[in-house]
CSV table of C-alpha atoms in Angstrom, one decimal:
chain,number,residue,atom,x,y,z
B,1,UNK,CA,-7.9,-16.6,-22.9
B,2,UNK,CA,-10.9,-14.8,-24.3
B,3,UNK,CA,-10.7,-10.9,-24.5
B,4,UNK,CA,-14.0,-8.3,-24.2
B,5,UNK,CA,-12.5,-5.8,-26.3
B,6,UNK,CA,-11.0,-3.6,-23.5
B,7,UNK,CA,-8.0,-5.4,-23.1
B,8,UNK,CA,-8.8,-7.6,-19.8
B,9,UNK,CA,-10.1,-11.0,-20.5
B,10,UNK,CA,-12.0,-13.3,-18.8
B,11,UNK,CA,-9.8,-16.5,-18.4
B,12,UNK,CA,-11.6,-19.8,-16.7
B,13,UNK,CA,-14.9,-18.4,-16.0
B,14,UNK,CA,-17.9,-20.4,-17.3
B,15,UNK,CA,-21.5,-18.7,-17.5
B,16,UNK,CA,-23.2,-19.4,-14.0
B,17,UNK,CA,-20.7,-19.7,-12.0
B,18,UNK,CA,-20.6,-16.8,-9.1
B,19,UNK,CA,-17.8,-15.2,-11.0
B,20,UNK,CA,-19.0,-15.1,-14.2
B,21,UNK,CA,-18.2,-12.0,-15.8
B,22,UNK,CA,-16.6,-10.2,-12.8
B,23,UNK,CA,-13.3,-10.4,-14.2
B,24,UNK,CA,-14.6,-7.2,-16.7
B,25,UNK,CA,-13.7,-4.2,-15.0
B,26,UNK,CA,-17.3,-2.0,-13.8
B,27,UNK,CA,-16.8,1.9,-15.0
B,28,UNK,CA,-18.0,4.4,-12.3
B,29,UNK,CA,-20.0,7.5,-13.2
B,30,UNK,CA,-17.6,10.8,-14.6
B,31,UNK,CA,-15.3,12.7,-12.1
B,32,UNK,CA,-15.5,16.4,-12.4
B,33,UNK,CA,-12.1,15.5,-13.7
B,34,UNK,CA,-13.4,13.1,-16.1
B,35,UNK,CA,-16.0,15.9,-17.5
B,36,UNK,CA,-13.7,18.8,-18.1
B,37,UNK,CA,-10.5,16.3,-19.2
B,38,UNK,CA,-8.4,18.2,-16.4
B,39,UNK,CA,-5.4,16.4,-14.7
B,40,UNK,CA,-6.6,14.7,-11.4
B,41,UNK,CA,-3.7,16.9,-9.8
B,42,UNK,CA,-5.5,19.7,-10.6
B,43,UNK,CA,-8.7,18.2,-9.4
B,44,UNK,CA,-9.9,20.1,-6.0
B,45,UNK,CA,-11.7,16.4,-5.2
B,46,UNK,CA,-8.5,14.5,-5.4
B,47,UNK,CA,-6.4,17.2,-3.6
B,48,UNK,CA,-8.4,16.7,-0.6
B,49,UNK,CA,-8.1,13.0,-0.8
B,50,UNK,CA,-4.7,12.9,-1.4
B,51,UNK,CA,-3.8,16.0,1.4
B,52,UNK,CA,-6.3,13.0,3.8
B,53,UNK,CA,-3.8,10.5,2.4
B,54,UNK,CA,-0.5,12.6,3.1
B,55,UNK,CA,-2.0,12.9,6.7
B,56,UNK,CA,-2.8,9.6,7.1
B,57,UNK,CA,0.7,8.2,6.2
B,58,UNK,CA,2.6,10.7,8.3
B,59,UNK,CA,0.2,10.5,11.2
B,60,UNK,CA,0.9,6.4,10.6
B,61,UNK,CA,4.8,6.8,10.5
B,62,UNK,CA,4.7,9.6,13.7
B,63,UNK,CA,2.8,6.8,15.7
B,64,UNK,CA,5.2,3.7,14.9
B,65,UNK,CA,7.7,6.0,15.7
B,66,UNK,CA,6.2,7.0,19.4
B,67,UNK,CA,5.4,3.7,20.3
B,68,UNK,CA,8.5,2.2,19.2
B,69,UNK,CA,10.3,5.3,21.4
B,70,UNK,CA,8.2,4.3,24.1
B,71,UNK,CA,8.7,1.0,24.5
B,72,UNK,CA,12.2,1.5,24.5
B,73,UNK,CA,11.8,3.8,27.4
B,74,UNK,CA,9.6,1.7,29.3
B,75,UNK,CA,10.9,-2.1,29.3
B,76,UNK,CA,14.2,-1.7,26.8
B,77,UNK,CA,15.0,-2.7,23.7
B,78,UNK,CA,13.8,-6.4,23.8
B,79,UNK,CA,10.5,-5.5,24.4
B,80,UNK,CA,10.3,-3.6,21.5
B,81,UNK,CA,9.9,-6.2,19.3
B,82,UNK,CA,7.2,-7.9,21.1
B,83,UNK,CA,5.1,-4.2,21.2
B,84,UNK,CA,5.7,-4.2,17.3
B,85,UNK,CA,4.8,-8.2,16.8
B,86,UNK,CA,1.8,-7.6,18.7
B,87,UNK,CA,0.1,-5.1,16.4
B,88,UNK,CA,1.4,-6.9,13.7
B,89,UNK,CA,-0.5,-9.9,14.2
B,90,UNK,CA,-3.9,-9.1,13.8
B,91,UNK,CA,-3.0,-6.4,11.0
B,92,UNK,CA,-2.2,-9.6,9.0
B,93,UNK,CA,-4.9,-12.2,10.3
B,94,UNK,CA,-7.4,-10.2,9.5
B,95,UNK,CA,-6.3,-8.1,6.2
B,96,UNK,CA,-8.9,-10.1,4.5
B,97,UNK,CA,-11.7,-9.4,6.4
B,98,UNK,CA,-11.0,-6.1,6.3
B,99,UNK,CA,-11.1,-6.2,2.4
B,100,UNK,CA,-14.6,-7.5,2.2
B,101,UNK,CA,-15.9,-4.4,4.9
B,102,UNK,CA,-14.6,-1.9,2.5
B,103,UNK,CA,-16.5,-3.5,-0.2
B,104,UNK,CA,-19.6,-4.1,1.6
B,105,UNK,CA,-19.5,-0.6,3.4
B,106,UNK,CA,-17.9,1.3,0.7
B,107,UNK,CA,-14.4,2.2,0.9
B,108,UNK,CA,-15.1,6.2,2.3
B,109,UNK,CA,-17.6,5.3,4.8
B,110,UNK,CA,-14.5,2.8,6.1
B,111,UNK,CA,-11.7,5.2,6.2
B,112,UNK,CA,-13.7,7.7,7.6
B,113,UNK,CA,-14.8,5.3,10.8
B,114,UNK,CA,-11.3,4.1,10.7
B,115,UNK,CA,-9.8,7.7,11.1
B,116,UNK,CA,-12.5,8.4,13.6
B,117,UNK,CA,-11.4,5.5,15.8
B,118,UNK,CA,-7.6,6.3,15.5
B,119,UNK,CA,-8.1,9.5,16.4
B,120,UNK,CA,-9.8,8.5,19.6
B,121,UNK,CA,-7.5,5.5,20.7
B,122,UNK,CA,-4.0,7.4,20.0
B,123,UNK,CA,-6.0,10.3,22.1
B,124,UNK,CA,-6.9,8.3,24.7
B,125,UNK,CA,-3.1,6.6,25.1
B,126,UNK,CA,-1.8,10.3,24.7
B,127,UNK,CA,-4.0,11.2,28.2
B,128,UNK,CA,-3.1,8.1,29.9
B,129,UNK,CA,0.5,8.5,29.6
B,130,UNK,CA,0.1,12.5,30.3
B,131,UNK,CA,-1.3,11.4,33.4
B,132,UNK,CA,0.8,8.1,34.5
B,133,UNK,CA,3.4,7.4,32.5
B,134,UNK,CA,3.7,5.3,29.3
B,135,UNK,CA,3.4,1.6,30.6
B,136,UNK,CA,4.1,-1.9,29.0
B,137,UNK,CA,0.4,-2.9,28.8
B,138,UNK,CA,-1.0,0.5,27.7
B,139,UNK,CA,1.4,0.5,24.8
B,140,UNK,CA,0.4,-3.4,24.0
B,141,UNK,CA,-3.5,-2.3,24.1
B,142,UNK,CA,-2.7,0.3,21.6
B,143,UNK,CA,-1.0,-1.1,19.0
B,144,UNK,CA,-3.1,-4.4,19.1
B,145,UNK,CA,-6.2,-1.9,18.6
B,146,UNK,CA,-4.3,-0.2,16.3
B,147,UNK,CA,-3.3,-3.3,14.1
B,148,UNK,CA,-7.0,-4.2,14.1
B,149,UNK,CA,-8.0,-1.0,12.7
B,150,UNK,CA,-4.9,-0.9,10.2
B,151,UNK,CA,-6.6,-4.4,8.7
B,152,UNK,CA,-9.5,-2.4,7.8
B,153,UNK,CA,-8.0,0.8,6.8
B,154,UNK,CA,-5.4,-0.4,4.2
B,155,UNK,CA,-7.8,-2.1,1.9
B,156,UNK,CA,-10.6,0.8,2.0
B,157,UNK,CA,-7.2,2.9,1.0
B,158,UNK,CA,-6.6,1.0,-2.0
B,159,UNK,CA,-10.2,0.6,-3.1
B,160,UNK,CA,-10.9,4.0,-3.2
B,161,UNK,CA,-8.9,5.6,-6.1
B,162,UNK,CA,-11.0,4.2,-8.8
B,163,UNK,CA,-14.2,6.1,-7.5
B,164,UNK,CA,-12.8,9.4,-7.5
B,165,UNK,CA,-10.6,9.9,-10.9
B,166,UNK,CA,-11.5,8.5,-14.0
B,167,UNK,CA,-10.0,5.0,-15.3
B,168,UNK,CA,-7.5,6.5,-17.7
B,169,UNK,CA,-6.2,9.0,-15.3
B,170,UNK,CA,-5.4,5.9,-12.3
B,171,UNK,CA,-1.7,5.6,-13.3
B,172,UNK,CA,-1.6,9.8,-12.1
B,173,UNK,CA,-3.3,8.8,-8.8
B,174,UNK,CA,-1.4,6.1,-8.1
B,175,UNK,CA,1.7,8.3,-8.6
B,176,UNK,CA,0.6,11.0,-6.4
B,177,UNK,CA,-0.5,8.3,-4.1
B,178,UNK,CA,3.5,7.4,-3.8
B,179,UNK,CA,4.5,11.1,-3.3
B,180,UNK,CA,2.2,10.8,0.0
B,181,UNK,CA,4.6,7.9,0.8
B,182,UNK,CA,7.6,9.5,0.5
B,183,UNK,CA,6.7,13.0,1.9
B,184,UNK,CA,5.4,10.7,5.2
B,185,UNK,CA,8.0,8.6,5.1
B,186,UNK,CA,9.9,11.6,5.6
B,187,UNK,CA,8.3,13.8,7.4
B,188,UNK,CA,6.9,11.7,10.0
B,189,UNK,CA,10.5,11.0,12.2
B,190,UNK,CA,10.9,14.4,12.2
B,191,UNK,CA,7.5,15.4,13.4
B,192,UNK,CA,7.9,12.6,16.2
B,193,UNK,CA,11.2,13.6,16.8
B,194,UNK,CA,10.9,17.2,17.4
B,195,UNK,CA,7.9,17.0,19.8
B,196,UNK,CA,9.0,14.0,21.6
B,197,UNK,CA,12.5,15.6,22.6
B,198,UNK,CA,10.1,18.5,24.2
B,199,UNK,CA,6.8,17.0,25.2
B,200,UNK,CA,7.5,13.4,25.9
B,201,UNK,CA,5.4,10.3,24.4
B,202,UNK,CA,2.2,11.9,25.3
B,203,UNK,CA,2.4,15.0,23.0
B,204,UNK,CA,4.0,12.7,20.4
B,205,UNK,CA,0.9,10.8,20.6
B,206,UNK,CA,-1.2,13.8,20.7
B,207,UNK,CA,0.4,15.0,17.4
B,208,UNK,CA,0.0,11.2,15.8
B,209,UNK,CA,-3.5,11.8,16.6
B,210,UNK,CA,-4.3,15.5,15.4
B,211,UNK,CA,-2.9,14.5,12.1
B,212,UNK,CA,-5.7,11.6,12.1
B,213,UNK,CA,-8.3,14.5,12.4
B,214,UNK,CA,-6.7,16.3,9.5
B,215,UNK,CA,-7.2,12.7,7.5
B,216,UNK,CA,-10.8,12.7,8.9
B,217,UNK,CA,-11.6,16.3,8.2
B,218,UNK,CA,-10.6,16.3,4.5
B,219,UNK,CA,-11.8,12.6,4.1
B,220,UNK,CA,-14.9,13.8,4.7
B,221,UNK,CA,-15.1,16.3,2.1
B,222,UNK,CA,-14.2,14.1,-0.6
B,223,UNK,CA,-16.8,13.0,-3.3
B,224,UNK,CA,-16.7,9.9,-4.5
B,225,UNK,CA,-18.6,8.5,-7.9
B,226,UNK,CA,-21.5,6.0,-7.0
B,227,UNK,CA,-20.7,2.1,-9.0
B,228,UNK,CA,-22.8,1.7,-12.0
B,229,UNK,CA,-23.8,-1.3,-13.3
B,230,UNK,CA,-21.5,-4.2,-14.0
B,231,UNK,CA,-21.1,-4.1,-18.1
B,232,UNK,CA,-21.3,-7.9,-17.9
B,233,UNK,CA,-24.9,-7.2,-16.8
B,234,UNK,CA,-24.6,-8.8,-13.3
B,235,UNK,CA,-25.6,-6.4,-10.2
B,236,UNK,CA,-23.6,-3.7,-8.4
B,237,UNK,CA,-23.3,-1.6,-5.3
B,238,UNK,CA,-26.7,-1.6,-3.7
B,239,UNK,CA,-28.5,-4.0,-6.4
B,240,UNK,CA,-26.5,-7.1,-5.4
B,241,UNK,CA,-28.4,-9.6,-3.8
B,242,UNK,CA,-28.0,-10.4,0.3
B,243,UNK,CA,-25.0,-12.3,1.4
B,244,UNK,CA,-22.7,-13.1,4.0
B,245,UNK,CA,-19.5,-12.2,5.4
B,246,UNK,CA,-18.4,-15.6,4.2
B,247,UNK,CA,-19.6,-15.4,1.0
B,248,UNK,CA,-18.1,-12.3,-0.2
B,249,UNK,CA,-15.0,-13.5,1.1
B,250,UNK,CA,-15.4,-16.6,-0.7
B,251,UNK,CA,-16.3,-14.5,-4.0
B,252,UNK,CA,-13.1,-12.6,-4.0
B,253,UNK,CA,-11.0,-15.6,-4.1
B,254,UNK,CA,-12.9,-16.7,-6.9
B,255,UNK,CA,-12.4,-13.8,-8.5
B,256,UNK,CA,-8.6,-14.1,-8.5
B,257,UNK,CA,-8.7,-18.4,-9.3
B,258,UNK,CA,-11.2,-17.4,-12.1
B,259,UNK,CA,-9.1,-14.6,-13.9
B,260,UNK,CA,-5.1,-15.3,-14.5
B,261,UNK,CA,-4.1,-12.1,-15.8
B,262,UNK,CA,-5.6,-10.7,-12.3
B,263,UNK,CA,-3.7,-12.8,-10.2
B,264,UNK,CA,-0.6,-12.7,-12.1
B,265,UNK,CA,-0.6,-9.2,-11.6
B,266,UNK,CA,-1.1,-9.2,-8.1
B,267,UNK,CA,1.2,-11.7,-7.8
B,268,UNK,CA,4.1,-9.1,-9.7
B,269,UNK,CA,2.8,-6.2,-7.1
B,270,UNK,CA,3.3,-8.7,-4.2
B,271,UNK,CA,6.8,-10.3,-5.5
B,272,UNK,CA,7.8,-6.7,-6.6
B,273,UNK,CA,7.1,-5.1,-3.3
B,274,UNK,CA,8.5,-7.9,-1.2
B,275,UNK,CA,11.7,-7.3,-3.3
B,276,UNK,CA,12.7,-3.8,-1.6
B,277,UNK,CA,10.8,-4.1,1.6
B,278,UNK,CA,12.7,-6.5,3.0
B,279,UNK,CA,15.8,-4.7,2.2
B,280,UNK,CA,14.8,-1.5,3.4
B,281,UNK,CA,13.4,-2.1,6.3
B,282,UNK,CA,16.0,-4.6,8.1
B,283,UNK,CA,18.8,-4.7,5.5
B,284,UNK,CA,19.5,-1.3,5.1
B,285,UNK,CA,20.9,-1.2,9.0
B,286,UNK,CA,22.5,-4.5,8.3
B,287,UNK,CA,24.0,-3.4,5.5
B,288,UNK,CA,25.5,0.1,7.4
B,289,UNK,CA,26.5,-2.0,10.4
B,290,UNK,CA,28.4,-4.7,8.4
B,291,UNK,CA,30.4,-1.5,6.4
B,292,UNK,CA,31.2,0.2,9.7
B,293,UNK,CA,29.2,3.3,9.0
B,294,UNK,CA,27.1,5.2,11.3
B,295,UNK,CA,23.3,6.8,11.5
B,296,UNK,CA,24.4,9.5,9.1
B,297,UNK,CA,25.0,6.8,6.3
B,298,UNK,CA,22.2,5.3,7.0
B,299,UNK,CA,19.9,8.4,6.9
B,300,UNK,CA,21.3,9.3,3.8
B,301,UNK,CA,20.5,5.5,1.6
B,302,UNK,CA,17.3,6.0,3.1
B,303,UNK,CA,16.5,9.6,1.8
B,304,UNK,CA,18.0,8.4,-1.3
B,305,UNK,CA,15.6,5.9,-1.6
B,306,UNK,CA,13.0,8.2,-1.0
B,307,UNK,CA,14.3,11.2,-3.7
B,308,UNK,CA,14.3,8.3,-6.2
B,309,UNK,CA,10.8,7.4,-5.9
B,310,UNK,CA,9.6,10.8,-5.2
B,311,UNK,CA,11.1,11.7,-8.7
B,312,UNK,CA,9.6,9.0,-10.6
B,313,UNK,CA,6.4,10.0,-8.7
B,314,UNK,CA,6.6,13.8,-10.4
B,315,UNK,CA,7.0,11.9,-13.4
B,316,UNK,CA,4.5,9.6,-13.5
B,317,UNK,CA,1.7,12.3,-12.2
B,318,UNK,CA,2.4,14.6,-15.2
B,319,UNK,CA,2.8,12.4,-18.3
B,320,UNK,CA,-0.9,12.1,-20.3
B,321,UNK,CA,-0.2,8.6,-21.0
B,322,UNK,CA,2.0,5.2,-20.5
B,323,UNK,CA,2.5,3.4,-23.6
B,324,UNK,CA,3.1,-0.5,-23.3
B,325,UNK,CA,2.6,-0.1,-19.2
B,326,UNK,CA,3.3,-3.9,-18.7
B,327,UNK,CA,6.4,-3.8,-20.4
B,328,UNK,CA,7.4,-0.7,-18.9
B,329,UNK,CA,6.4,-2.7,-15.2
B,330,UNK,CA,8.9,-5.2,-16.7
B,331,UNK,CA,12.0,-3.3,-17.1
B,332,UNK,CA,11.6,-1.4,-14.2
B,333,UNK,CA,11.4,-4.4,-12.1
B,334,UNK,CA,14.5,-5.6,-14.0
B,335,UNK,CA,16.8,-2.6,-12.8
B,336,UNK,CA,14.9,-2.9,-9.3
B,337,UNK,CA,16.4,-6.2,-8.6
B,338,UNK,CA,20.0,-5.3,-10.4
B,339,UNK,CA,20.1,-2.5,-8.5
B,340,UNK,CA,18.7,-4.5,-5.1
B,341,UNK,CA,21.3,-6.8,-5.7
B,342,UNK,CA,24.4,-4.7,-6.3
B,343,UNK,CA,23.4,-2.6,-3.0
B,344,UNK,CA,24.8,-5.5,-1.6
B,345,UNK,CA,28.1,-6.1,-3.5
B,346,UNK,CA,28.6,-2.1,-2.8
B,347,UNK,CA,32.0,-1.2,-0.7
B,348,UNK,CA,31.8,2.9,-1.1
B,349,UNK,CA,29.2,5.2,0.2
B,350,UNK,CA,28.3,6.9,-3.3
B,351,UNK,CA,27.6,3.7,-4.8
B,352,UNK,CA,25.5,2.7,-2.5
B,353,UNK,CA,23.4,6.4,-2.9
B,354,UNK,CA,23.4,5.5,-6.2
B,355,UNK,CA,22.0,1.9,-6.0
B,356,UNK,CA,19.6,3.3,-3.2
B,357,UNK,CA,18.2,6.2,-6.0
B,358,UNK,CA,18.3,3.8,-8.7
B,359,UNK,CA,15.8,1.3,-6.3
B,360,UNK,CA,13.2,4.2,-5.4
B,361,UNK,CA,13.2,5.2,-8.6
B,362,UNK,CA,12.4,1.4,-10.2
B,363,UNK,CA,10.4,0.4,-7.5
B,364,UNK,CA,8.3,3.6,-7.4
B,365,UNK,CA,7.6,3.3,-11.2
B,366,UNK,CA,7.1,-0.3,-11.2
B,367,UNK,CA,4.6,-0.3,-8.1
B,368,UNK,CA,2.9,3.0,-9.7
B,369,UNK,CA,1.8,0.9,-12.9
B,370,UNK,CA,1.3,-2.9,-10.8
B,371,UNK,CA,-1.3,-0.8,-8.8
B,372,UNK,CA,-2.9,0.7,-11.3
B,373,UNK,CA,-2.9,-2.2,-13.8
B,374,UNK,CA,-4.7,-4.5,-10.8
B,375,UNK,CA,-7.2,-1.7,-10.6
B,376,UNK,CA,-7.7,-1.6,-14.1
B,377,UNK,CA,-8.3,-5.0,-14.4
B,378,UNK,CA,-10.8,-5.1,-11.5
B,379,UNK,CA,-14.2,-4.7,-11.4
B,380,UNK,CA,-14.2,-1.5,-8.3
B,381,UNK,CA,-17.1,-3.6,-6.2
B,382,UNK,CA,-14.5,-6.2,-6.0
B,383,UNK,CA,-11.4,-3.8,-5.3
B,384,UNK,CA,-11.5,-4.2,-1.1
B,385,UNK,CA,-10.8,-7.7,-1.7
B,386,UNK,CA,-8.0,-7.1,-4.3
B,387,UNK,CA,-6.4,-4.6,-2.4
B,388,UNK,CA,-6.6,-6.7,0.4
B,389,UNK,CA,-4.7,-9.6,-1.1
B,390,UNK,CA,-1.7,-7.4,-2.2
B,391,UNK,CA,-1.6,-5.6,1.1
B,392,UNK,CA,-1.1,-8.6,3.2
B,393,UNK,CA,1.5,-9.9,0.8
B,394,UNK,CA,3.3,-7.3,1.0
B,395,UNK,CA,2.8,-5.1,4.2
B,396,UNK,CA,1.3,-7.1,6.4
B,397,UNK,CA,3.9,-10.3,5.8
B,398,UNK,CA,7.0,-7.6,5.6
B,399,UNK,CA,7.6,-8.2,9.7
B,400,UNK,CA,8.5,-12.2,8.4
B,401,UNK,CA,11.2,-11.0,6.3
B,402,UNK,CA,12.7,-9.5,9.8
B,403,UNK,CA,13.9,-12.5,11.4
B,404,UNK,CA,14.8,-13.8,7.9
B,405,UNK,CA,17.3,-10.7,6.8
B,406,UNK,CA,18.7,-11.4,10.1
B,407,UNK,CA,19.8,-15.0,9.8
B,408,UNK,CA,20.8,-15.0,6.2
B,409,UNK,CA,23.2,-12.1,7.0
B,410,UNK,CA,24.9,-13.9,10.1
B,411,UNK,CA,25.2,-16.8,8.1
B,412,UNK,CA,26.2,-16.0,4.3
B,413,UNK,CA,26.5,-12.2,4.8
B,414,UNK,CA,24.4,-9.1,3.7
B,415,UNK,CA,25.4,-9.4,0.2
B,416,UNK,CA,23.2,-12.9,-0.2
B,417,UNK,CA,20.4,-11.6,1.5
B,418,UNK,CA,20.1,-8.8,-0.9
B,419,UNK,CA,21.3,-10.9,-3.6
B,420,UNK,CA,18.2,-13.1,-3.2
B,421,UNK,CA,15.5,-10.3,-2.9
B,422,UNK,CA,17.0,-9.3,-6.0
B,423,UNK,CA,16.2,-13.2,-7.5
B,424,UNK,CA,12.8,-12.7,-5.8
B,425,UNK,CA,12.4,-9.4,-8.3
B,426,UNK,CA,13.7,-11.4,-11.2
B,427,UNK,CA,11.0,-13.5,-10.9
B,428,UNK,CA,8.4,-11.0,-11.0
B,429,UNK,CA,10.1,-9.9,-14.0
B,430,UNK,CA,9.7,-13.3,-15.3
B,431,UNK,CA,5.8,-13.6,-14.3
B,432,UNK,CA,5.0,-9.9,-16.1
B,433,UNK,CA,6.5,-11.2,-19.4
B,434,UNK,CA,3.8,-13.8,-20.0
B,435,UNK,CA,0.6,-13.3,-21.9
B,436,UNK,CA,-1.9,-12.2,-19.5
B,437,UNK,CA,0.0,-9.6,-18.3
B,438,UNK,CA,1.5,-8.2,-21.7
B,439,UNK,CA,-2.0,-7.9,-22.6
B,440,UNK,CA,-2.8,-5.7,-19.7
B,441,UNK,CA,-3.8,-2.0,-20.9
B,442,UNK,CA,-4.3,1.1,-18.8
């Protein structure tokens, strides 16, 4: 693998090719932050984004839990499932697609119609069932609209960071970008909670959707930094040549054939996340139903889970610098799996807080520096398309690992589900050890 001098290299590409020279990363124009060396958390442009993110996340988790309350109510507990699978689908079929909008469109322009269109659907449901009651079909229209828009929202989300902080300040970005996750994460039931128990679905949806316009509002505010040229000399933002839909799909995947130490680093982000997703999303209740413990248990693994990565968040927002990020990625992904792994094996509550902390913290600090080492490595014209990639591999193929957690537990037992998405961690471990990726640099 050849090397430009700024640590990314350019494995596989040959002179003419449409990638050629894509795999260099392509610098934006200085942040405000970048000019006066402040910390992007003290940066009043980032604050906005990252108040538009908090929003955005807890308006996302209030909705899920609405509709999911909802359908309950309305056709029972079986149905549930299907509401869920049915905004689930087109969230991952067309992830992809969505990727190339937010690079063809800009990733701001994107998340502001995406907000915009939220807003209005999760409004409109709110009125409808205000007026008539929720109903099966209204709640399936919604969340398949909703899925749709989701496949365009997540990649603009990720694309954006890179044009409003500096490249050496990503790593602080991404962190604070965690902290959004955990404050909505936790935040969001409660929200939903509290207003459902005294308005109903309808004013639960009404709140889902005022907390869209608060993402809106402030998304709107924020500045981002225009592309500059590509430093391998080929064009950018609006001097690139005509193409199609089809094309720029095409080019992304080229992108990531072309350049191995970018797709083995999306490859650790997607084997890194899949590690604790499944776990915490359909293990976790497993795992409390298989110990005999109740709701109070459960609450509490999960808000350890959340403290841990909420912590190594703090952290990673404050510190100037990473030394050796990669290998840093490496052993945190190492404890993340160990820790995954013995969650299962665990027989006492306190351990189980304890593996729970130990797995937010790892995971946070590992998925903190995958994200930003893919974004480093990216050129930003081509980060859509990236972000696109991980998202589905991660979020938008977490509902498979469901069904899975389910019949590996009645067969084997909660322990050898956990155990393997702790062997699925290892072997991220095992993929950030090679070359390409110890070479990454932030």
């Amino acid at each position: 693998m050849s090397d430009d001098g700024s640590g990314h290299g350019r494995a596989g590409l040959e002179p003419g090719t449409p990638t050629a020279g894509i795999a260099r990363p392509c610098v934006t124009h200085p942040t405000e932050a970048e000019r006066d060396g402040r910390p992007v958390y003290r940066d009043a442009n980032v604050l906005r984004w990252l108040g538009a993110y908090t929003a955005s996340v807890t308006g996302d988790v209030a909705y899920y839990f609405v509709l999911t309350w909802a359908a309950s109510r309305v056709a029972g507990a079986a149905q549930v499932g299907l509401v869920l699978a049915v905004g689930a689908a087109p969230r991952a079929v067309l992830m992809l697609g969505g990727g190339v909008l937010a690079d063809r469109f800009g990733p701001r322009r994107v998340l502001i119609a995406s907000d915009a269109v939220r807003s209005a659907m999760v409004a409109a449901v709110a009125l409808v069932t205000w007026i008539a009651g929720p109903g099966l079909w209204s709640l399936c229209l919604l969340a398949l609209a909703f899925g749709i828009v989701d496949a365009v929202f997540m990649p603009a989300v990720g694309a954006l960071p890179p044009r409003i902080a500096p490249v050496a300040q990503l790593a602080r970005v991404q962190a604070l970008r965690g902290l959004a996750v955990r404050l909505g994460n936790a935040v969001g039931p409660l929200i939903a909670a509290a207003v459902v128990a005294v308005g109903g679905a309808a004013a639960g949806f009404a709140v889902a959707g005022v907390l869209f316009v608060v993402s809106l509002v402030l998304i709107v505010l924020v500045r981002i930094a225009p592309l500059a040229p590509s430093p391998a000399g080929g064009p950018s933002g609006r001097d690139r040549p005509a193409t199609t839909f089809r094309d720029d799909l095409r080019e992304g995947w080229q992108l990531l054939r072309g350049d191995r130490r970018l797709a083995r680093l999306v490859t650790v982000l997607a084997l890194g996340e899949m590690c604790f997703s499944g776990p915490l999303a359909a293990g976790l209740v497993l795992f409390t139903q298989d110990r005999g413990w109740g709701p109070a248990e459960l609450g509490g693994l999960l808000a350890a889970f959340s403290i841990g990565g909420a912590a190594t968040g703090l952290v990673l927002a404050t510190v100037s610098r990473v030394p050796r990020a990669p290998a840093v990625m490496a052993t945190a992904l190492l404890l993340c799996g160990l820790a995954v792994a013995a969650l299962g094996r665990t027989q006492t509550t306190s351990t189980a807080l304890l593996c729970c902390g130990l797995v937010g913290a790892a995971s946070g600090t590992a998925g903190t520096l995958a994200h930003t080492l893919v974004q480093r490595a990216t050129e930003p014209r081509y980060l859509g398309r990236i972000t696109s990639v991980t998202t589905l591999c991660t979020l938008g193929l977490a509902p498979a690992l469901y069904p899975l957690a389910g019949v590996v537990t009645a067969r084997w037992g909660t322990g050898a589900f956990f155990l393997g998405c702790g062997a699925v961690c290892i072997a991220a471990v095992a993929l950030s050890l090679t070359a390409p990726v110890r070479r990454a640099e932030l």
